[in-house]
Coordinates of C-alpha atoms in Angstrom, one line a residue:
Chain A
M1472 CA -144.8 -131.9 -26.6
S1473 CA -144.5 -128.2 -25.8
D1474 CA -144.9 -129.0 -22.1
A1475 CA -142.1 -131.5 -22.3
T1476 CA -139.9 -128.9 -23.9
L1477 CA -140.7 -126.3 -21.3
N1478 CA -140.1 -128.7 -18.5
A1479 CA -136.8 -129.8 -19.9
S1480 CA -135.6 -126.3 -20.4
A1481 CA -136.8 -125.2 -17.0
M1482 CA -134.9 -128.1 -15.4
R1483 CA -131.8 -127.3 -17.4
R1484 CA -131.9 -123.7 -16.6
G1485 CA -131.8 -124.3 -12.9
S1486 CA -129.0 -126.9 -12.9
F1487 CA -125.3 -126.1 -12.6
A1488 CA -124.6 -127.9 -15.8
S1489 CA -126.6 -125.4 -17.7
V1490 CA -125.0 -122.4 -16.0
L1491 CA -121.5 -123.5 -16.7
P1492 CA -121.5 -123.1 -20.5
K1493 CA -123.1 -119.6 -20.0
L1494 CA -120.4 -118.7 -17.5
A1495 CA -117.6 -120.0 -19.7
A1496 CA -119.0 -118.3 -22.8
T1497 CA -119.3 -115.0 -21.0
L1498 CA -115.8 -115.2 -19.7
L1499 CA -114.5 -116.1 -23.1
M1500 CA -116.4 -113.2 -24.6
L1501 CA -115.0 -110.7 -22.1
V1502 CA -111.5 -111.9 -23.0
L1503 CA -112.3 -111.6 -26.7
A1504 CA -113.7 -108.1 -26.2
A1505 CA -110.5 -107.1 -24.5
V1506 CA -108.3 -108.6 -27.2
W1507 CA -110.3 -106.8 -30.0
L1508 CA -110.9 -103.5 -28.2
G1509 CA -107.8 -103.3 -26.1
P1510 CA -105.3 -102.5 -28.9
L1511 CA -107.5 -99.8 -30.3
L1512 CA -108.1 -98.1 -27.0
L1513 CA -104.4 -98.3 -26.1
I1514 CA -103.5 -96.7 -29.4
V1515 CA -106.0 -93.9 -29.1
M1516 CA -104.7 -93.3 -25.6
T1517 CA -101.1 -93.2 -26.8
S1518 CA -102.0 -90.7 -29.5
I1519 CA -103.1 -88.1 -27.1
K1520 CA -100.2 -88.3 -24.7
S1521 CA -97.3 -85.9 -24.6
N1522 CA -93.7 -87.1 -25.0
A1523 CA -93.2 -87.1 -21.3
E1524 CA -96.4 -89.0 -20.5
F1525 CA -95.4 -91.6 -23.1
L1526 CA -92.5 -92.6 -20.9
A1527 CA -94.8 -93.4 -18.0
G1528 CA -95.7 -96.6 -19.8
P1529 CA -98.4 -97.8 -22.2
F1530 CA -101.1 -98.3 -19.5
A1531 CA -100.7 -95.0 -17.7
L1532 CA -103.7 -92.8 -18.4
P1533 CA -103.0 -89.5 -20.1
R1534 CA -103.2 -86.9 -17.4
S1535 CA -103.1 -83.8 -19.6
P1536 CA -104.4 -85.0 -23.1
T1537 CA -102.8 -83.1 -26.0
I1538 CA -103.7 -82.9 -29.6
Q1539 CA -100.2 -81.9 -30.6
P1540 CA -99.4 -85.3 -32.2
Y1541 CA -102.4 -84.8 -34.5
I1542 CA -101.3 -81.3 -35.4
D1543 CA -97.8 -82.6 -36.2
V1544 CA -99.0 -85.4 -38.5
W1545 CA -101.6 -83.3 -40.2
F1546 CA -99.3 -80.4 -41.0
G1547 CA -95.8 -81.8 -40.5
L1548 CA -96.2 -85.2 -42.2
G1549 CA -98.8 -84.1 -44.9
F1550 CA -101.6 -86.3 -43.6
G1551 CA -104.1 -83.6 -44.8
T1552 CA -103.0 -84.3 -48.4
L1553 CA -102.9 -88.0 -47.9
L1554 CA -106.5 -88.1 -46.6
R1555 CA -107.7 -85.9 -49.4
N1556 CA -106.2 -88.3 -51.9
S1557 CA -107.7 -91.4 -50.3
L1558 CA -111.0 -89.6 -50.3
I1559 CA -110.7 -88.9 -54.0
Y1560 CA -109.7 -92.5 -54.9
A1561 CA -112.4 -94.0 -52.7
T1562 CA -115.2 -91.6 -53.9
A1563 CA -114.4 -91.7 -57.6
G1564 CA -113.3 -95.3 -57.8
S1565 CA -116.4 -96.6 -56.1
A1566 CA -118.6 -94.5 -58.3
L1567 CA -116.9 -96.0 -61.3
A1568 CA -117.3 -99.5 -60.0
V1569 CA -121.0 -99.1 -59.2
T1570 CA -121.7 -97.4 -62.6
L1571 CA -120.0 -100.2 -64.5
A1572 CA -121.8 -102.8 -62.5
L1573 CA -125.4 -101.5 -62.7
V1574 CA -126.5 -102.7 -66.1
P1575 CA -124.8 -106.1 -65.8
A1576 CA -126.5 -106.6 -62.5
F1577 CA -129.8 -105.6 -64.1
A1578 CA -129.2 -108.1 -66.9
L1579 CA -128.1 -110.9 -64.7
S1580 CA -131.0 -110.5 -62.2
R1581 CA -133.9 -109.9 -64.6
M1582 CA -133.0 -111.5 -67.9
N1583 CA -132.0 -114.9 -69.2
V1584 CA -128.7 -113.7 -70.7
P1585 CA -127.2 -116.5 -72.8
G1586 CA -123.8 -117.6 -71.5
R1587 CA -124.4 -116.3 -68.0
K1588 CA -122.4 -119.2 -66.5
W1589 CA -119.4 -117.8 -68.3
I1590 CA -120.1 -114.3 -67.1
F1591 CA -120.3 -115.5 -63.5
G1592 CA -117.0 -117.3 -64.1
L1593 CA -115.4 -114.1 -65.2
L1594 CA -116.8 -112.2 -62.3
L1595 CA -115.4 -114.7 -59.9
T1596 CA -112.0 -114.6 -61.6
G1597 CA -111.9 -110.8 -61.2
L1598 CA -113.0 -111.2 -57.6
M1599 CA -110.5 -113.9 -56.6
L1600 CA -107.5 -112.8 -58.6
P1601 CA -104.5 -112.1 -56.4
Q1602 CA -103.6 -108.5 -57.5
Q1603 CA -99.9 -109.1 -57.3
T1604 CA -100.0 -111.4 -60.3
V1605 CA -101.1 -108.7 -62.7
L1606 CA -99.0 -105.8 -61.4
I1607 CA -96.5 -106.0 -64.2
P1608 CA -98.8 -105.9 -67.2
L1609 CA -101.0 -103.3 -65.5
Y1610 CA -98.0 -101.2 -64.8
D1611 CA -97.1 -101.5 -68.5
T1612 CA -100.6 -100.7 -69.7
L1613 CA -100.8 -97.6 -67.5
R1614 CA -97.3 -96.5 -68.8
T1615 CA -98.5 -96.9 -72.4
F1616 CA -101.5 -94.6 -71.7
H1617 CA -99.3 -92.1 -69.7
L1618 CA -101.5 -92.9 -66.6
L1619 CA -98.6 -94.0 -64.3
D1620 CA -98.4 -91.9 -61.2
T1621 CA -101.7 -90.1 -62.0
K1622 CA -104.8 -90.1 -60.0
I1623 CA -107.0 -90.9 -63.0
G1624 CA -105.0 -94.1 -63.6
L1625 CA -105.4 -95.4 -60.1
I1626 CA -109.1 -94.5 -60.1
I1627 CA -109.7 -96.5 -63.3
V1628 CA -107.9 -99.5 -61.8
H1629 CA -109.9 -99.3 -58.6
G1630 CA -113.1 -98.9 -60.5
V1631 CA -112.5 -102.0 -62.7
Y1632 CA -111.3 -104.2 -59.9
G1633 CA -114.3 -103.1 -57.7
M1634 CA -116.8 -104.0 -60.5
P1635 CA -117.1 -107.8 -60.0
L1636 CA -118.1 -107.6 -56.4
Q1637 CA -120.5 -104.7 -57.2
V1638 CA -122.2 -106.8 -59.9
L1639 CA -122.8 -109.6 -57.4
I1640 CA -124.0 -107.3 -54.6
L1641 CA -126.3 -105.4 -56.9
R1642 CA -127.6 -108.5 -58.6
G1643 CA -128.3 -110.0 -55.2
F1644 CA -130.3 -106.9 -54.3
M1645 CA -132.1 -106.6 -57.6
T1646 CA -133.2 -110.2 -57.4
T1647 CA -135.3 -109.3 -54.4
I1648 CA -137.4 -106.8 -56.4
P1649 CA -140.7 -108.5 -57.3
P1650 CA -141.0 -109.2 -61.1
E1651 CA -144.6 -108.0 -61.1
I1652 CA -143.4 -104.4 -60.9
E1653 CA -141.6 -104.4 -64.2
K1654 CA -144.0 -106.7 -65.8
A1655 CA -146.6 -103.9 -65.6
A1656 CA -144.1 -101.6 -67.2
Y1657 CA -143.3 -104.0 -70.0
V1658 CA -147.1 -104.4 -70.6
E1659 CA -147.3 -100.6 -71.0
G1660 CA -144.7 -100.9 -73.7
A1661 CA -141.6 -99.8 -71.9
T1662 CA -138.2 -100.6 -73.3
D1663 CA -135.5 -102.3 -71.3
F1664 CA -133.8 -99.0 -70.8
Q1665 CA -136.9 -97.4 -69.4
V1666 CA -137.5 -100.3 -67.1
F1667 CA -133.9 -100.1 -65.9
W1668 CA -133.9 -96.4 -65.5
K1669 CA -137.4 -95.7 -64.2
V1670 CA -138.2 -98.9 -62.3
I1671 CA -135.2 -100.9 -61.2
L1672 CA -132.7 -98.1 -60.6
P1673 CA -134.9 -96.1 -58.1
L1674 CA -135.8 -99.3 -56.3
S1675 CA -132.1 -100.3 -56.1
V1676 CA -130.9 -97.2 -54.2
P1677 CA -130.5 -99.0 -50.9
G1678 CA -128.5 -101.8 -52.6
I1679 CA -126.4 -99.2 -54.4
L1680 CA -125.6 -97.4 -51.2
V1681 CA -124.5 -100.7 -49.5
G1682 CA -122.3 -101.6 -52.5
Y1683 CA -120.9 -98.1 -52.7
T1684 CA -120.0 -98.1 -49.0
L1685 CA -118.3 -101.5 -49.2
N1686 CA -116.3 -100.4 -52.2
F1687 CA -115.4 -97.1 -50.5
I1688 CA -114.0 -99.0 -47.5
A1689 CA -112.2 -101.5 -49.8
I1690 CA -110.4 -98.7 -51.7
W1691 CA -109.6 -96.9 -48.5
K1692 CA -107.8 -100.1 -47.3
E1693 CA -106.1 -100.8 -50.6
F1694 CA -102.4 -100.7 -50.7
V1695 CA -100.7 -102.7 -53.5
F1696 CA -102.0 -100.7 -56.5
G1697 CA -101.1 -97.4 -54.9
L1698 CA -97.7 -98.6 -53.9
V1699 CA -96.8 -99.8 -57.4
F1700 CA -98.5 -97.3 -59.7
L1701 CA -97.6 -94.1 -57.9
N1702 CA -94.3 -92.4 -57.3
S1703 CA -95.0 -88.9 -56.1
E1704 CA -96.1 -88.2 -52.6
E1705 CA -98.7 -85.7 -53.7
N1706 CA -100.7 -88.6 -55.3
F1707 CA -100.2 -91.1 -52.5
P1708 CA -103.3 -92.5 -50.7
V1709 CA -103.0 -92.6 -47.0
T1710 CA -102.1 -96.3 -46.8
V1711 CA -99.0 -95.7 -48.9
G1712 CA -98.2 -92.3 -47.4
M1713 CA -98.3 -93.6 -43.8
L1714 CA -95.6 -96.2 -44.5
K1715 CA -93.1 -93.5 -43.5
L1716 CA -94.4 -93.7 -39.9
N1717 CA -92.5 -97.0 -39.6
S1718 CA -89.1 -95.4 -39.4
D1719 CA -86.8 -94.9 -36.4
R1720 CA -87.2 -91.1 -36.8
Y1721 CA -90.9 -91.3 -35.8
L1722 CA -90.8 -94.3 -33.6
A1723 CA -88.7 -92.7 -30.8
V1724 CA -91.9 -91.7 -29.2
F1725 CA -95.1 -93.5 -30.1
N1726 CA -97.6 -90.7 -30.0
L1727 CA -96.9 -89.5 -33.5
P1728 CA -97.3 -92.8 -35.3
A1729 CA -100.3 -93.5 -33.1
A1730 CA -102.0 -90.2 -34.1
G1731 CA -101.2 -90.9 -37.7
L1732 CA -102.8 -94.3 -37.8
V1733 CA -105.8 -93.1 -35.9
I1734 CA -106.3 -90.2 -38.3
S1735 CA -105.9 -92.6 -41.3
Q1736 CA -108.9 -94.6 -40.1
L1737 CA -111.1 -91.8 -38.8
P1738 CA -113.2 -91.3 -42.0
I1739 CA -113.8 -95.1 -42.0
V1740 CA -114.8 -95.0 -38.4
I1741 CA -117.4 -92.4 -39.1
L1742 CA -118.7 -94.3 -42.2
F1743 CA -118.7 -97.5 -40.1
I1744 CA -120.8 -95.9 -37.4
L1745 CA -123.3 -94.5 -40.0
T1746 CA -123.6 -97.7 -42.0
Y1747 CA -122.7 -100.5 -39.6
R1748 CA -126.1 -102.2 -39.8
Q1749 CA -126.1 -102.3 -43.6
I1750 CA -122.6 -103.4 -44.2
S1751 CA -122.4 -106.2 -41.5
G1752 CA -126.0 -107.5 -42.1
G1753 CA -124.9 -110.4 -44.2
N1754 CA -125.1 -108.4 -47.4
L1755 CA -121.8 -109.9 -48.4
S1756 CA -122.9 -113.5 -47.9
G1757 CA -126.2 -112.5 -49.6
A1758 CA -124.2 -111.4 -52.7
V1759 CA -122.5 -114.8 -52.8
K1760 CA -125.5 -116.8 -52.1
G1761 CA -127.7 -114.8 -54.5
Chain B
M1185 CA -137.3 -113.0 -67.2
A1186 CA -140.3 -114.4 -68.8
S1187 CA -141.8 -111.0 -69.2
S1188 CA -139.4 -110.1 -71.9
A1189 CA -139.8 -113.3 -73.9
S1190 CA -140.5 -112.8 -77.6
R1191 CA -140.0 -114.5 -80.9
F1192 CA -136.3 -113.4 -80.8
D1193 CA -135.6 -115.1 -77.5
D1194 CA -134.4 -118.4 -79.0
G1195 CA -131.7 -118.8 -76.3
T1196 CA -128.9 -117.8 -78.6
F1197 CA -126.8 -114.8 -78.0
V1198 CA -127.6 -113.2 -81.3
G1199 CA -131.3 -113.5 -80.6
F1200 CA -130.9 -112.0 -77.2
A1201 CA -128.7 -109.1 -78.5
R1202 CA -131.2 -108.1 -81.1
R1203 CA -134.0 -108.1 -78.6
H1204 CA -132.1 -106.3 -75.9
V1205 CA -129.7 -103.8 -77.5
F1206 CA -129.3 -101.6 -74.4
V1207 CA -128.6 -104.5 -72.1
T1208 CA -126.2 -106.1 -74.5
V1209 CA -124.1 -103.0 -75.0
F1210 CA -124.0 -101.7 -71.5
G1211 CA -124.6 -104.9 -69.5
V1212 CA -122.4 -107.2 -71.5
A1213 CA -120.2 -105.6 -74.1
V1214 CA -118.8 -102.6 -72.2
P1215 CA -118.1 -104.5 -69.0
L1216 CA -116.5 -107.3 -71.0
L1217 CA -114.3 -104.9 -72.8
V1218 CA -113.2 -103.2 -69.6
F1219 CA -112.7 -106.6 -68.1
A1220 CA -110.6 -107.8 -71.1
C1221 CA -108.4 -104.7 -71.0
F1222 CA -107.6 -104.6 -67.3
I1223 CA -108.1 -108.1 -66.0
G1224 CA -108.0 -110.6 -68.9
Y1225 CA -105.1 -109.1 -70.9
P1226 CA -102.9 -108.7 -67.8
I1227 CA -103.4 -112.4 -67.0
V1228 CA -102.4 -113.5 -70.5
Y1229 CA -99.5 -111.0 -70.6
T1230 CA -98.2 -112.3 -67.3
I1231 CA -98.1 -115.8 -68.8
Y1232 CA -96.4 -114.5 -71.9
L1233 CA -93.8 -112.5 -70.0
S1234 CA -92.9 -115.5 -67.9
F1235 CA -91.0 -116.9 -70.9
F1236 CA -88.8 -113.8 -71.2
E1237 CA -86.0 -112.1 -69.5
W1238 CA -86.7 -108.4 -69.0
N1239 CA -85.5 -105.7 -66.7
G1240 CA -88.6 -103.6 -67.2
M1241 CA -86.8 -100.8 -69.1
A1242 CA -85.1 -102.4 -72.1
P1243 CA -87.1 -102.1 -75.3
Q1244 CA -86.3 -105.7 -76.2
K1245 CA -87.4 -108.6 -74.1
K1246 CA -85.2 -111.7 -74.4
F1247 CA -86.9 -115.0 -75.0
V1248 CA -85.6 -117.6 -72.6
G1249 CA -88.1 -120.4 -72.8
F1250 CA -88.7 -122.2 -69.6
A1251 CA -85.5 -120.8 -68.0
N1252 CA -87.5 -118.8 -65.4
Y1253 CA -89.4 -121.9 -64.3
A1254 CA -86.2 -123.9 -64.2
Y1255 CA -84.6 -121.3 -62.0
L1256 CA -87.7 -121.2 -59.8
L1257 CA -87.4 -124.9 -59.1
H1258 CA -84.0 -124.3 -57.5
D1259 CA -84.8 -121.0 -55.8
K1260 CA -84.5 -121.3 -52.1
Y1261 CA -86.6 -118.2 -51.5
F1262 CA -89.4 -119.6 -53.6
Y1263 CA -89.7 -122.6 -51.3
I1264 CA -89.5 -120.5 -48.2
A1265 CA -92.3 -118.3 -49.5
L1266 CA -94.4 -121.3 -50.6
V1267 CA -94.1 -123.0 -47.2
N1268 CA -94.8 -119.7 -45.5
N1269 CA -98.0 -119.3 -47.5
A1270 CA -99.0 -122.8 -46.3
K1271 CA -98.3 -121.9 -42.7
W1272 CA -100.2 -118.6 -43.1
L1273 CA -103.2 -120.5 -44.4
V1274 CA -103.1 -123.0 -41.5
V1275 CA -103.0 -120.2 -39.0
S1276 CA -105.8 -118.4 -40.8
L1277 CA -108.0 -121.5 -40.8
V1278 CA -107.4 -122.3 -37.2
F1279 CA -107.6 -118.9 -35.6
P1280 CA -109.9 -116.5 -37.3
V1281 CA -112.2 -119.1 -38.9
S1282 CA -112.9 -121.3 -36.0
L1283 CA -113.0 -118.4 -33.6
G1284 CA -115.4 -116.5 -35.8
F1285 CA -117.6 -119.6 -35.8
L1286 CA -117.4 -119.9 -32.0
I1287 CA -118.3 -116.2 -31.5
A1288 CA -121.2 -116.5 -33.9
Y1289 CA -122.5 -119.6 -32.2
V1290 CA -122.3 -118.2 -28.7
M1291 CA -124.1 -115.1 -29.8
K1292 CA -126.8 -117.0 -31.6
A1293 CA -127.3 -119.4 -28.7
R1294 CA -127.7 -116.3 -26.5
L1295 CA -125.0 -117.4 -24.1
V1296 CA -123.7 -113.9 -23.7
F1297 CA -125.0 -110.5 -22.8
A1298 CA -124.7 -107.6 -25.3
P1299 CA -124.0 -109.9 -28.3
S1300 CA -124.4 -107.1 -30.8
L1301 CA -121.8 -105.0 -29.0
L1302 CA -119.3 -107.8 -29.2
R1303 CA -120.2 -108.4 -32.9
T1304 CA -119.5 -104.7 -33.6
I1305 CA -116.1 -104.8 -31.8
V1306 CA -114.9 -107.9 -33.6
F1307 CA -116.2 -106.8 -37.0
F1308 CA -114.6 -103.3 -36.8
P1309 CA -111.0 -104.3 -37.7
V1310 CA -112.4 -105.8 -41.0
T1311 CA -112.8 -102.2 -42.1
M1312 CA -109.3 -101.1 -41.1
S1313 CA -106.5 -101.0 -43.6
L1314 CA -103.9 -103.6 -42.9
I1315 CA -101.2 -100.9 -43.0
A1316 CA -102.9 -99.2 -40.0
V1317 CA -103.4 -102.6 -38.3
G1318 CA -99.7 -103.4 -38.9
L1319 CA -98.5 -100.1 -37.5
M1320 CA -100.8 -100.5 -34.5
F1321 CA -99.3 -103.9 -33.6
L1322 CA -95.8 -102.6 -34.3
L1323 CA -96.3 -100.2 -31.4
I1324 CA -98.2 -102.7 -29.2
L1325 CA -95.6 -105.5 -29.7
N1326 CA -92.5 -103.3 -29.3
P1327 CA -90.3 -105.2 -26.9
V1328 CA -89.3 -102.1 -24.9
F1329 CA -92.3 -99.7 -24.9
G1330 CA -95.0 -102.0 -26.2
A1331 CA -98.1 -102.7 -24.2
F1332 CA -98.0 -106.5 -24.8
D1333 CA -94.6 -107.1 -23.4
T1334 CA -95.1 -104.7 -20.6
L1335 CA -98.2 -106.7 -19.7
L1336 CA -96.3 -110.0 -19.9
R1337 CA -93.5 -108.6 -17.6
S1338 CA -96.0 -107.3 -15.1
V1339 CA -97.7 -110.6 -14.6
G1340 CA -94.5 -112.5 -14.3
L1341 CA -94.4 -113.9 -17.8
G1342 CA -91.3 -111.9 -18.8
F1343 CA -89.7 -115.0 -20.2
L1344 CA -92.2 -114.9 -23.0
V1345 CA -91.1 -111.4 -24.2
H1346 CA -89.8 -111.7 -27.8
E1347 CA -88.6 -109.7 -30.7
W1348 CA -92.0 -110.5 -32.3
F1349 CA -91.0 -109.2 -35.7
G1350 CA -87.3 -109.8 -35.5
D1351 CA -87.1 -113.5 -34.4
Y1352 CA -87.0 -115.5 -37.5
R1353 CA -88.7 -118.5 -35.8
I1354 CA -91.9 -116.6 -34.9
A1355 CA -92.0 -113.5 -37.1
L1356 CA -94.2 -115.2 -39.7
Y1357 CA -96.6 -116.4 -37.1
T1358 CA -96.8 -113.0 -35.6
L1359 CA -97.8 -111.6 -38.9
A1360 CA -100.4 -114.4 -39.6
V1361 CA -102.0 -113.9 -36.2
I1362 CA -102.2 -110.1 -36.7
S1363 CA -103.8 -110.8 -40.0
G1364 CA -106.2 -113.2 -38.2
W1365 CA -107.1 -110.5 -35.7
A1366 CA -108.1 -108.2 -38.5
F1367 CA -110.0 -111.0 -40.4
T1368 CA -112.0 -112.7 -37.6
G1369 CA -115.0 -110.5 -38.1
M1370 CA -115.5 -111.8 -41.6
P1371 CA -116.1 -115.5 -40.8
M1372 CA -118.1 -114.3 -37.8
I1373 CA -120.7 -112.4 -39.8
F1374 CA -120.9 -115.1 -42.4
Y1375 CA -121.5 -117.8 -39.8
F1376 CA -123.9 -115.5 -37.9
A1377 CA -126.0 -115.0 -41.1
G1378 CA -125.7 -118.7 -41.8
L1379 CA -126.9 -119.7 -38.4
G1380 CA -129.9 -117.4 -38.8
D1381 CA -130.9 -119.4 -41.9
V1382 CA -130.9 -122.7 -40.0
P1383 CA -134.5 -123.5 -39.2
K1384 CA -135.2 -123.0 -35.5
E1385 CA -136.9 -126.4 -35.3
T1386 CA -133.7 -128.2 -36.1
F1387 CA -132.0 -126.8 -33.0
D1388 CA -135.2 -127.3 -30.9
A1389 CA -135.4 -130.9 -31.9
A1390 CA -131.8 -131.5 -30.9
R1391 CA -132.4 -129.7 -27.6
I1392 CA -135.4 -132.0 -26.8
E1393 CA -133.1 -134.9 -27.5
G1394 CA -130.9 -133.6 -24.8
A1395 CA -128.0 -132.4 -26.9
G1396 CA -125.5 -130.2 -25.1
H1397 CA -123.7 -127.3 -26.8
W1398 CA -120.8 -129.5 -27.9
R1399 CA -123.1 -132.0 -29.6
M1400 CA -125.2 -129.2 -31.0
I1401 CA -122.2 -127.7 -32.7
R1402 CA -120.8 -131.0 -34.0
S1403 CA -124.0 -132.7 -35.1
V1404 CA -126.3 -129.8 -36.0
A1405 CA -124.6 -126.5 -36.6
L1406 CA -121.5 -127.5 -38.5
P1407 CA -123.3 -129.9 -40.9
Q1408 CA -126.0 -127.4 -41.6
L1409 CA -123.4 -124.7 -42.2
R1410 CA -121.2 -126.7 -44.6
P1411 CA -121.9 -124.3 -47.6
V1412 CA -121.0 -121.3 -45.5
T1413 CA -117.8 -123.0 -44.3
A1414 CA -117.0 -123.7 -47.9
I1415 CA -117.3 -120.1 -48.9
I1416 CA -115.3 -119.0 -45.9
V1417 CA -112.5 -121.5 -46.5
M1418 CA -112.4 -120.2 -50.1
L1419 CA -112.2 -116.6 -48.9
T1420 CA -109.5 -117.5 -46.5
L1421 CA -107.5 -119.3 -49.1
F1422 CA -107.5 -116.3 -51.4
E1423 CA -106.8 -113.9 -48.6
S1424 CA -103.7 -115.9 -47.6
L1425 CA -102.5 -116.0 -51.2
R1426 CA -102.9 -112.3 -51.3
A1427 CA -101.0 -111.6 -48.1
F1428 CA -98.9 -108.6 -48.8
D1429 CA -99.7 -105.4 -46.9
L1430 CA -98.6 -106.6 -43.4
I1431 CA -95.3 -107.9 -44.8
A1432 CA -94.7 -104.7 -46.7
V1433 CA -95.2 -102.5 -43.6
L1434 CA -93.7 -104.7 -41.0
T1435 CA -90.9 -106.9 -42.1
K1436 CA -90.4 -106.6 -45.9
G1437 CA -89.6 -110.3 -45.9
A1438 CA -86.9 -110.0 -43.3
P1439 CA -85.2 -111.6 -41.4
F1440 CA -83.4 -113.5 -44.1
G1441 CA -86.6 -113.9 -46.3
M1442 CA -88.1 -115.9 -43.5
T1443 CA -91.4 -113.9 -43.6
N1444 CA -91.6 -113.8 -47.4
V1445 CA -94.8 -115.1 -49.0
L1446 CA -95.4 -115.6 -52.7
G1447 CA -97.4 -112.4 -53.1
Y1448 CA -94.5 -110.3 -51.7
L1449 CA -91.8 -112.3 -53.5
V1450 CA -93.4 -111.4 -56.8
Y1451 CA -93.3 -107.7 -55.9
M1452 CA -89.7 -107.9 -54.7
E1453 CA -88.3 -109.8 -57.7
S1454 CA -90.2 -107.5 -60.2
F1455 CA -90.0 -104.1 -58.8
W1456 CA -86.9 -104.2 -56.6
N1457 CA -84.7 -106.7 -58.4
S1458 CA -86.0 -105.7 -61.8
R1459 CA -86.4 -109.3 -62.8
F1460 CA -89.8 -108.9 -64.4
G1461 CA -89.7 -112.2 -66.3
Y1462 CA -89.0 -114.1 -63.2
G1463 CA -91.6 -112.1 -61.3
A1464 CA -94.1 -113.1 -64.0
A1465 CA -93.1 -116.8 -63.6
L1466 CA -93.8 -116.6 -59.9
S1467 CA -97.1 -114.9 -60.7
V1468 CA -98.0 -117.8 -63.0
V1469 CA -97.4 -120.2 -60.1
I1470 CA -99.7 -118.2 -57.9
L1471 CA -102.3 -118.1 -60.6
V1472 CA -102.1 -121.9 -61.1
I1473 CA -102.4 -122.4 -57.3
A1474 CA -105.4 -120.0 -57.1
G1475 CA -107.0 -121.4 -60.3
S1476 CA -106.8 -125.0 -59.3
L1477 CA -108.1 -124.3 -55.8
A1478 CA -110.9 -122.3 -57.2
A1479 CA -111.8 -125.0 -59.7
L1480 CA -111.7 -127.6 -57.0
L1481 CA -113.8 -125.6 -54.6
L1482 CA -116.2 -124.1 -57.1
G1483 CA -117.0 -127.4 -58.7
K1484 CA -117.8 -129.0 -55.3
V1485 CA -119.1 -126.2 -53.3
L1486 CA -120.6 -123.4 -55.2
K1487 CA -122.5 -125.7 -57.4
G1488 CA -126.1 -124.4 -57.1
A1489 CA -125.0 -121.4 -55.1
F1490 CA -125.8 -119.3 -58.1
D1491 CA -129.1 -120.1 -59.8
V1492 CA -127.5 -120.2 -63.2

């Protein structure tokens, strides 16, 4: 049977009919690579052109690259502050989300919690909820606690709305820890807390890092909450602050907005390079599939 | 787990709570409380508010019964937004989802060189904020200085040059396609992981039978990937119901509300027109749509996805 397979594939490999799909696929992939990489490269290129070079057209290579647009957006348009704010929101918000999610994930992965169907239902509700539908009451709640237009208020909201996905991701990870490990601890007379703190938590560090990174990126991308719950520019995350780039004043020459949007994604690019394997390795689908 | 079974574990919540105090408090009670305050209560309050007229400032809200819903039924902009959501969804299902599948398949079938590089390139925009993506395409699609129209003109397709965001007939599709560009990496990695789970023998058997790639996709890959497809369709549904960022940065619903979607209409009615009651009624409509879609899909699809 294996001979037949080999023969068949050898014959197919040589024939034109088997080269054709490969050729078509490769061509298609080249086009796709251009479509996905092209815009990014063009924008980076635009961002290092001087005003005069910009007029030479979008495809002209920058002859004398300049970082002036970056200096202008960093100091002139306050991108330093915006990036710092986004960093605060993403760091603290993700920490809160993961912290809230740890024990629930532990319970749902290791124990037979009664009513877990309902808990999963709630988690999915939190996950799927279109945020626009709860803006008004959240706005009201934050106003009641004097948390409108404060960093703390937005961090809390980010933390709570990040929690459901974190529970699923961490639970998915904790399920892979073999039960024998904690069985031994229970036999020794350990309490739930000790098992959680001394056994499961240290073993879950890789999962926590993945969850934290995904949440960090999610908060960095987030826009609606920041737009509605904040008023003063000194609190804006970069997604809200960079809206001003879309105005005729800055769109006369494209290098300034281009530099602004490149800067706004730079921390994520770095994080992406560092963690690409972890965050794209099907961890998300793993969380859903359990 | 069985390891923690004891005489208290009689399957009731009280029994569990007595046996596992730490887990009950920090694993169930605290998260539930937080959930109730910031997710549960807002949903209930939105429903409540939809029966009132309120400008967001006045101390008294005026009860108006179903007036907001009656208004909604005759609101032209509501229907435009609703139809736009449907269009957005169709574009999202056709473009990023099927393309994501195709890329994943072609990479898994080793039909291309450097598959991991391609995967990285297509996945990267998933991590970008849609505000940055929107601004990027605002520059690229500018009719005068933009790269896209310059390219079209230089290859003799100048007649295709458009006001991509200003022409009311195409603006919505421009936005949906941009959103698809940023989203394609998501279905791609889901399908890529899914294809990895299909037993190799299944594909081998089909190959021995002489199945070409077209047949392989239709008769082997897609049926095997049905659960993955279901999850992706659900993700896409909710992504399109959430559509907001691109509209906020690029068109704000203009021209003439033709690019408005429900998610942005809620925001405009509430926070720009100060009609919080009506905004809440629109929110309830979104919630009903999302809820029924979720119930429909969850019942069918995710049954058994969680081992509960």
